[in-house]
mmCIF file of C-alpha atoms in Angstrom:
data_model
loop_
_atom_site.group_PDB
_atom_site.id
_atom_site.type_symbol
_atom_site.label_atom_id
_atom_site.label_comp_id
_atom_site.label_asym_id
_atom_site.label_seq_id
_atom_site.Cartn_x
_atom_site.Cartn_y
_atom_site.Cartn_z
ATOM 1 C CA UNK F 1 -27.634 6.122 13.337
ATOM 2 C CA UNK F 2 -23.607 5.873 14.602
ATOM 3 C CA UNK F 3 -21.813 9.331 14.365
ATOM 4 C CA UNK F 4 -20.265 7.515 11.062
ATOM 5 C CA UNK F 5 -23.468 6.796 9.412
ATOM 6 C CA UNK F 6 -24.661 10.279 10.429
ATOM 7 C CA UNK F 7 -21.664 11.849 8.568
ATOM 8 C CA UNK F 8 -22.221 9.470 5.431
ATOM 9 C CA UNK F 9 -25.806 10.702 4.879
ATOM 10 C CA UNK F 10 -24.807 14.469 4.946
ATOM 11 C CA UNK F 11 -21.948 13.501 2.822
ATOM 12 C CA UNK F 12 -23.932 12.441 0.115
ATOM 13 C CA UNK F 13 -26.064 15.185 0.088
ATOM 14 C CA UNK F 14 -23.133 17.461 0.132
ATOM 15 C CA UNK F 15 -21.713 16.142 -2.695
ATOM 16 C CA UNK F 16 -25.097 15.825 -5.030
ATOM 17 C CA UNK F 17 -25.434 19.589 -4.025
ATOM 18 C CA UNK F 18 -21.602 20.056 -5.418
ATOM 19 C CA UNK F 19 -22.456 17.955 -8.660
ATOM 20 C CA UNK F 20 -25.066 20.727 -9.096
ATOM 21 C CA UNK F 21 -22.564 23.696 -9.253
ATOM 22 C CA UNK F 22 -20.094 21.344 -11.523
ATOM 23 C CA UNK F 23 -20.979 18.531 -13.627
ATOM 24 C CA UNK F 24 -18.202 15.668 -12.757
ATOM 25 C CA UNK F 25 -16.765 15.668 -16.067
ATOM 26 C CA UNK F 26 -16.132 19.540 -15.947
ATOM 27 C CA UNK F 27 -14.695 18.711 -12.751
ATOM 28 C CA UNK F 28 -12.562 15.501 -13.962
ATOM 29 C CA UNK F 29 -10.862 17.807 -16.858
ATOM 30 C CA UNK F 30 -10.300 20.230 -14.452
ATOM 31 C CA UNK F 31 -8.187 18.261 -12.131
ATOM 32 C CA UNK F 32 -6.580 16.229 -14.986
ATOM 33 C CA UNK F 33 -5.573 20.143 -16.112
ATOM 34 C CA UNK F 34 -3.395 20.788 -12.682
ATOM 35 C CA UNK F 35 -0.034 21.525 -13.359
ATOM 36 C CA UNK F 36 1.718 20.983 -9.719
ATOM 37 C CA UNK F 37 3.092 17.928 -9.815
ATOM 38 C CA UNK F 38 2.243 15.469 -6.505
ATOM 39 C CA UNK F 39 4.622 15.289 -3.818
ATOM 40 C CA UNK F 40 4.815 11.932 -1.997
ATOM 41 C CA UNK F 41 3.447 11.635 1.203
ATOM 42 C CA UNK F 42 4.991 7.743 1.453
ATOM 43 C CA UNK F 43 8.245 8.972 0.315
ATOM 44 C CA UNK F 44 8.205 11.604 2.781
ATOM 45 C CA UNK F 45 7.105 10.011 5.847
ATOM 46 C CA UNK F 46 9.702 7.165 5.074
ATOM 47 C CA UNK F 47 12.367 9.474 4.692
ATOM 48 C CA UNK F 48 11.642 11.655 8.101
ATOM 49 C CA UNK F 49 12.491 10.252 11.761
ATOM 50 C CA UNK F 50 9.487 10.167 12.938
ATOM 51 C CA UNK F 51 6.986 10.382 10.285
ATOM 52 C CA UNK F 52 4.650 12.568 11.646
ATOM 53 C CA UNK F 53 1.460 13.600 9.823
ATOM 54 C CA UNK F 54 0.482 16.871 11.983
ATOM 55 C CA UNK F 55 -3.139 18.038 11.298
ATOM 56 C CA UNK F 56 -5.063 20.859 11.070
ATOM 57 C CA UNK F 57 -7.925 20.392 13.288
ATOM 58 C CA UNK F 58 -10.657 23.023 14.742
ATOM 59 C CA UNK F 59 -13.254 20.726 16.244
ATOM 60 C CA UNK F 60 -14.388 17.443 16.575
ATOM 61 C CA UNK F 61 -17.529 15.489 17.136
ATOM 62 C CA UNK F 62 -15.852 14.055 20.037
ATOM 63 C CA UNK F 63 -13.968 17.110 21.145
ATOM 64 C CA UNK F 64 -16.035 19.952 20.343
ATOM 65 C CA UNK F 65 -14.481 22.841 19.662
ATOM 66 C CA UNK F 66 -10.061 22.591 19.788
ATOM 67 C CA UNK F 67 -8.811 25.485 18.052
ATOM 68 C CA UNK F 68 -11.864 27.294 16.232
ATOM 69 C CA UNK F 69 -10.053 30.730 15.218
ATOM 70 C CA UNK F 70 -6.516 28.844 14.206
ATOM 71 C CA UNK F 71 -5.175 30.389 10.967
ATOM 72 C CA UNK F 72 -4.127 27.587 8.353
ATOM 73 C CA UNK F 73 -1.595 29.923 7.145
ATOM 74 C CA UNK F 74 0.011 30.038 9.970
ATOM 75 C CA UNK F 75 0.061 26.215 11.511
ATOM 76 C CA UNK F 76 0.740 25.105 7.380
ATOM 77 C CA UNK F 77 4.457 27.354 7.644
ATOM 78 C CA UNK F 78 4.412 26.271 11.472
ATOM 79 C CA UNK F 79 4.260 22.674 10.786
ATOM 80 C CA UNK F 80 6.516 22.978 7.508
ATOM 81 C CA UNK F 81 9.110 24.818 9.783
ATOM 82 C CA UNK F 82 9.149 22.267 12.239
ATOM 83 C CA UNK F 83 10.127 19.259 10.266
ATOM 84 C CA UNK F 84 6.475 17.496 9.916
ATOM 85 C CA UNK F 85 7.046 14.430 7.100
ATOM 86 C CA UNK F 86 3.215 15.759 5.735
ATOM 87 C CA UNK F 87 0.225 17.793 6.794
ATOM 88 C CA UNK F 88 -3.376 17.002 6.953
ATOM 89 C CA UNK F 89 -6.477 19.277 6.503
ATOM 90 C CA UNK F 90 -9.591 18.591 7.574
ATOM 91 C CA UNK F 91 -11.802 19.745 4.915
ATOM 92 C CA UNK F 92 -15.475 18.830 6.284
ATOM 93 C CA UNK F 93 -17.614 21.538 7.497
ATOM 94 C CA UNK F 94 -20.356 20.321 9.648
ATOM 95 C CA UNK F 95 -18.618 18.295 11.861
ATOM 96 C CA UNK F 96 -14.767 19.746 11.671
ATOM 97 C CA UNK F 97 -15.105 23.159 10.658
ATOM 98 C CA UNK F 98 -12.658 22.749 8.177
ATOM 99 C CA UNK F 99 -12.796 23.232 4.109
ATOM 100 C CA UNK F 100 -11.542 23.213 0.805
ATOM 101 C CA UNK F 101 -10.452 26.756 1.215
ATOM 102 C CA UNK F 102 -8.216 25.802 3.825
ATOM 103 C CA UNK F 103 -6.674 23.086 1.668
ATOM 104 C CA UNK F 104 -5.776 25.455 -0.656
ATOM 105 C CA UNK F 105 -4.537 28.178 1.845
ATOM 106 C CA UNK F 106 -2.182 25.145 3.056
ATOM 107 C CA UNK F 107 -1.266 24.948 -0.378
ATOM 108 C CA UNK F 108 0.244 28.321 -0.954
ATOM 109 C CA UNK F 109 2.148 28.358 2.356
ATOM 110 C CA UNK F 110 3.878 25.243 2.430
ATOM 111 C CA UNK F 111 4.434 24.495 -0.886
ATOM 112 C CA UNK F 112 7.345 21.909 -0.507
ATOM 113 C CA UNK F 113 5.275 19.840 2.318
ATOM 114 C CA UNK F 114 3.219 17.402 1.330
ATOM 115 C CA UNK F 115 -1.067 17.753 1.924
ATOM 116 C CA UNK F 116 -2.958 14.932 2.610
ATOM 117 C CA UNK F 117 -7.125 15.367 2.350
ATOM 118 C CA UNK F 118 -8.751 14.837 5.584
ATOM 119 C CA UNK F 119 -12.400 14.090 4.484
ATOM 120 C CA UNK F 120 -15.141 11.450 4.115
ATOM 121 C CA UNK F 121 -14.579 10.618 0.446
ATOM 122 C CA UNK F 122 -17.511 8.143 -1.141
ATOM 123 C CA UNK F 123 -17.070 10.095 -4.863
ATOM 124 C CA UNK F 124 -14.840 10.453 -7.618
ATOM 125 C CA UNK F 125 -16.117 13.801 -7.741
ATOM 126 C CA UNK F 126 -14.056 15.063 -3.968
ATOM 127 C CA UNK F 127 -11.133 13.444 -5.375
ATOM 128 C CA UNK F 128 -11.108 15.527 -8.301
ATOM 129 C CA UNK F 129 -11.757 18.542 -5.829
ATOM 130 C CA UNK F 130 -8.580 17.220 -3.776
ATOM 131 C CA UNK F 131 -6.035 17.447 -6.819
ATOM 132 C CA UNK F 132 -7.918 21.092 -7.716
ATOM 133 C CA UNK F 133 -7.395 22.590 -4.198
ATOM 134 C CA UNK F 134 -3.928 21.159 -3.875
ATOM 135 C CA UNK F 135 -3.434 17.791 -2.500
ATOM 136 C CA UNK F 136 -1.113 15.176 -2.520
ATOM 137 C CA UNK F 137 -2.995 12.614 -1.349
ATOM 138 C CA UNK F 138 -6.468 11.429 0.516
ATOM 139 C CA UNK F 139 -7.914 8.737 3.119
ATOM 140 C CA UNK F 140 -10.161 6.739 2.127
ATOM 141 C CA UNK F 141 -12.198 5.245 4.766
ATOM 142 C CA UNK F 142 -12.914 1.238 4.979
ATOM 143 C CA UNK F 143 -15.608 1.568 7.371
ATOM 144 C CA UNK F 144 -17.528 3.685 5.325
ATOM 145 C CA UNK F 145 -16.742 2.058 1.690
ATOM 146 C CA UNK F 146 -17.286 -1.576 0.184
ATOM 147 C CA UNK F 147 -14.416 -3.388 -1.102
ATOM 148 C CA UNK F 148 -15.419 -2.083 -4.857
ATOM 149 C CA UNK F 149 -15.908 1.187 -4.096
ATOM 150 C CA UNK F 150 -12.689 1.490 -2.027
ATOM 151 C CA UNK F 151 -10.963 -0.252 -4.953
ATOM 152 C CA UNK F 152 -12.823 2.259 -7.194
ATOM 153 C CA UNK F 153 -11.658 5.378 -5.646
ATOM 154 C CA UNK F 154 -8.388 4.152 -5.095
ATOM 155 C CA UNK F 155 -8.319 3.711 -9.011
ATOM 156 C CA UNK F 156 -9.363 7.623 -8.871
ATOM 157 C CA UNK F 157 -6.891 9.106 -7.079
ATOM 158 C CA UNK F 158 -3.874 7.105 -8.850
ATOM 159 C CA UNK F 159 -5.434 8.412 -12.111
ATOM 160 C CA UNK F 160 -4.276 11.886 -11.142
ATOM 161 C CA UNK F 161 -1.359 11.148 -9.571
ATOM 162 C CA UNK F 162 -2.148 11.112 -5.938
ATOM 163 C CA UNK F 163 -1.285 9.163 -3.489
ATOM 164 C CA UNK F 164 -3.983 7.353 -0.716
ATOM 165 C CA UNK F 165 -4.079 6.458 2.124
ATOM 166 C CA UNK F 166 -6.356 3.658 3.353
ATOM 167 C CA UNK F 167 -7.956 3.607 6.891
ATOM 168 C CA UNK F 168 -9.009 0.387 8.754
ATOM 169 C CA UNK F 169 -9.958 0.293 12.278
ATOM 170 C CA UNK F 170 -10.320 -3.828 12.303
ATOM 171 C CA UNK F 171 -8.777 -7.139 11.156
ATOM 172 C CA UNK F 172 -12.369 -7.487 9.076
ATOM 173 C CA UNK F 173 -11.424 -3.498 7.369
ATOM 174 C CA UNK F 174 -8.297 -5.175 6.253
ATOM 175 C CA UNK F 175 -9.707 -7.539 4.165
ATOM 176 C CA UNK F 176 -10.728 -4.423 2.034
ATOM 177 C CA UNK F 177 -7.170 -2.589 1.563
ATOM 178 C CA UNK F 178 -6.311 -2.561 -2.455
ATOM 179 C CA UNK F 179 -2.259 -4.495 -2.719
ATOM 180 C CA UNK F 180 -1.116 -0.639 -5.105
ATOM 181 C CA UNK F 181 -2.662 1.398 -2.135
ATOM 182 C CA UNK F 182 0.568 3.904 -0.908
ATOM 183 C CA UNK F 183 -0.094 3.582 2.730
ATOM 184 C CA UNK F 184 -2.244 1.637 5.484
ATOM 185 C CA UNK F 185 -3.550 3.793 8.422
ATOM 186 C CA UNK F 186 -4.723 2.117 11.901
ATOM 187 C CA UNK F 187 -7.436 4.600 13.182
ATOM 188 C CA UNK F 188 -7.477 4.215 16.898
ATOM 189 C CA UNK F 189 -10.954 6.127 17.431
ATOM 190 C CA UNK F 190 -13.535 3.726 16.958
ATOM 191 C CA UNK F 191 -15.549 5.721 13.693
ATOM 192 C CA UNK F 192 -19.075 4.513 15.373
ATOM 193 C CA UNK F 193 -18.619 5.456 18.882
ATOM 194 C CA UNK F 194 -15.407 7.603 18.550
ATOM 195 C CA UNK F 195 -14.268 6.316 21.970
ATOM 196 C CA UNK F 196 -10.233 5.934 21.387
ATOM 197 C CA UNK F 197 -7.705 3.190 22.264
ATOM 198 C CA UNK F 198 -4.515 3.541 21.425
ATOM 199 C CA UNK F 199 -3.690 -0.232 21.681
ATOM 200 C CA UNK F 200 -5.553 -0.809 18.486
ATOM 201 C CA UNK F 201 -2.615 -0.383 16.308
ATOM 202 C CA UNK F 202 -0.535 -2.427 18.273
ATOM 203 C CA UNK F 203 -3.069 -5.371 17.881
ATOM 204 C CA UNK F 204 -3.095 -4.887 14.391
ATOM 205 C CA UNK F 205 0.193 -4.313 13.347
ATOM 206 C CA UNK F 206 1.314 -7.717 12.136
ATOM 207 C CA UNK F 207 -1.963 -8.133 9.886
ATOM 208 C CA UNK F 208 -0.772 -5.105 8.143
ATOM 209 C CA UNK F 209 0.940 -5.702 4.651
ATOM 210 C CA UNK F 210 4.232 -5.653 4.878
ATOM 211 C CA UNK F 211 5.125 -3.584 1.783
ATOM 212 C CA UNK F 212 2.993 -0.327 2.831
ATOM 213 C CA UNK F 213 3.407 2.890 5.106
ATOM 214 C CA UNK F 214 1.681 2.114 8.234
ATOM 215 C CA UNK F 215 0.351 4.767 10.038
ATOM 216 C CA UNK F 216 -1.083 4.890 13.505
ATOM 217 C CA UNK F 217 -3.729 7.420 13.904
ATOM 218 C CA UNK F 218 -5.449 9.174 16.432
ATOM 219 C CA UNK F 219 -5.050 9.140 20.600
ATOM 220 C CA UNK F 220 -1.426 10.126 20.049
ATOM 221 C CA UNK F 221 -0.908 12.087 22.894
ATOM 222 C CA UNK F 222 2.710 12.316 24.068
ATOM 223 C CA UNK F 223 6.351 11.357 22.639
ATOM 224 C CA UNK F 224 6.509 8.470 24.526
ATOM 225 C CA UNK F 225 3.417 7.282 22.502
ATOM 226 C CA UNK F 226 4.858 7.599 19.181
ATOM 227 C CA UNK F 227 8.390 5.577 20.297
ATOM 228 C CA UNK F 228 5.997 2.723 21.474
ATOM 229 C CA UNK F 229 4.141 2.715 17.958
ATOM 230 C CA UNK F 230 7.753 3.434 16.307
ATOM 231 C CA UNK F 231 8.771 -0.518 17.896
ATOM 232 C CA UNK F 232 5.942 -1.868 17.062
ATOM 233 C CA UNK F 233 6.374 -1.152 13.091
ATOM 234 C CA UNK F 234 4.811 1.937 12.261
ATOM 235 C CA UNK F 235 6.397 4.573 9.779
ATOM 236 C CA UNK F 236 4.197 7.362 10.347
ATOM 237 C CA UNK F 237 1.670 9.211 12.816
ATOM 238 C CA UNK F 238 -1.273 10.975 11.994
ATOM 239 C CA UNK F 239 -1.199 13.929 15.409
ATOM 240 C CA UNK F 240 -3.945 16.432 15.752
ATOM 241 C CA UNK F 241 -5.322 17.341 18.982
ATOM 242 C CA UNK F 242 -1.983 17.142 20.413
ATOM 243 C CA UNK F 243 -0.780 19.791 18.592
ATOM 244 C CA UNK F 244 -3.757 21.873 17.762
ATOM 245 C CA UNK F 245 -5.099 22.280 22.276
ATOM 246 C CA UNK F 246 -1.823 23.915 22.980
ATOM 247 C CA UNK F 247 -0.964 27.850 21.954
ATOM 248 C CA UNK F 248 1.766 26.863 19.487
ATOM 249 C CA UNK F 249 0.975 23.877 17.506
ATOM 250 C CA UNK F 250 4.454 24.057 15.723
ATOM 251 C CA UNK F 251 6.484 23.960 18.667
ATOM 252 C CA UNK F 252 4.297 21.417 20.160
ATOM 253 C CA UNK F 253 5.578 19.546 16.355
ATOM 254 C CA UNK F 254 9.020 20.601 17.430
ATOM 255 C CA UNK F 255 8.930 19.108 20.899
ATOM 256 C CA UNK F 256 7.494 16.002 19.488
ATOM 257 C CA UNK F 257 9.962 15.502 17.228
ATOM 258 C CA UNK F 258 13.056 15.757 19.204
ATOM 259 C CA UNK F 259 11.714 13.461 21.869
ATOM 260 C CA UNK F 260 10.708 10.562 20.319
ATOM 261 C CA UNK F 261 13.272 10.153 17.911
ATOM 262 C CA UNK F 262 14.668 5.983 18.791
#
């Protein structure tokens, strides 16, 4: 097994095990129940020069550990503070360290900046957990998904208002992204290996469809890297490790910001 298959097979067992506490339609009328109404991630990256998505991240398969004892409190006002466009949290345990408590902790201290789900979703059942704990919208993964399923829990998430974004990490993956999907992400980690390149998105930029937020992800490193990816079309950039190695994450955001602005 890849890393990616690795992941999938303890996701699925995670989420039968989470079917067991709440049966899915307890779950569905739960999230249908949810008040807050959905803040746009597409909206906001659009409207913010540069888009950037900054994550919460405490380790990585590929990194190990990157910020283990980082308070989500405190990076969620940080990041809010600084002018991010959206946040994402990492809500998988074995392999992140992150979770659906820290979603919801995001939640309550940023409650104006829009939270994207950072997880492995292959179930209705996490998107319903996503609009519960306080999320705007979610990735969905085309390397791990068929085109129905994709299509399927695309289908999900618009049901309850939220937004998704779609990840592809090949011209093939592309082939699989719904037309009413909000945004289009261009992971530059290869999912199987996680080795990074962050000339991917520039090779697939112009296979991208036109009418969606296009967001580079991953191997963002410096300013200069998201003015390159800026030029070459995209509206938004998904940043964690940059942000979450150094002592302040937020004024890492700040610094960011103000230097790559075109």
């Amino acid at each position: 097994m890849n890393i990616l298959e690795k992941i999938a097979a303890t996701k699925r067992i995670e989420v039968e095990a989470l079917k067991a506490t709440m049966p899915p339609e307890a779950a569905k009328m739960k999230a249908h129940s949810v008040l807050r109404s959905v803040l746009s991630m597409s909206e906001s990256i659009r409207s913010h020069n540069p888009g950037i998505i900054a994550e919460h991240k405490r380790r990585s398969p590929s990194k190990g550990e990157i910020s283990p004892m980082s308070e989500v409190a405190e990076i969620a006002k940080a990041y809010a503070e600084a002018g991010a466009a959206a946040m994402s949290v990492l809500t998988d345990t074995p392999y992140f360290g992150g979770s659906l408590t820290d979603l919801a902790v995001a939640r309550a201290a940023a409650p104006r900046l829009p939270l994207l789900r950072k997880e492995f979703i292959i179930d209705d059942f996490q998107i319903y957990q996503a609009r519960i704990f306080g999320a705007d919208a979610i990735l969905l993964i085309a390397a791990m998904l068929d085109k129905t399923s994709l299509h399927h829990l695309k289908d999900t998430a618009h049901s309850l208002g939220l937004e998704v974004l779609v990840e592809v990490h090949s011209t093939e993956e592309i082939g699989k992204v719904p037309e009413d999907a909000d945004m289009v992400g261009v992971n530059n980690r290869d999912l199987t290996s996680f080795s990074t390149d962050i000339s991917n998105s520039a090779r697939l930029i112009e296979a991208l469809p036109d009418e969606m937020v296009k967001v580079a992800e991953s191997g963002i490193r410096t300013p200069e890297d998201i003015r390159r990816l800026s030029e070459a079309g995209f509206d938004g950039f998904l940043i964690g490790e940059a942000f979450m190695s150094t002592p302040d994450p937020g004024a890492t955001l700040r610094r960011f910001i103000q230097e790559s602005r075109l």
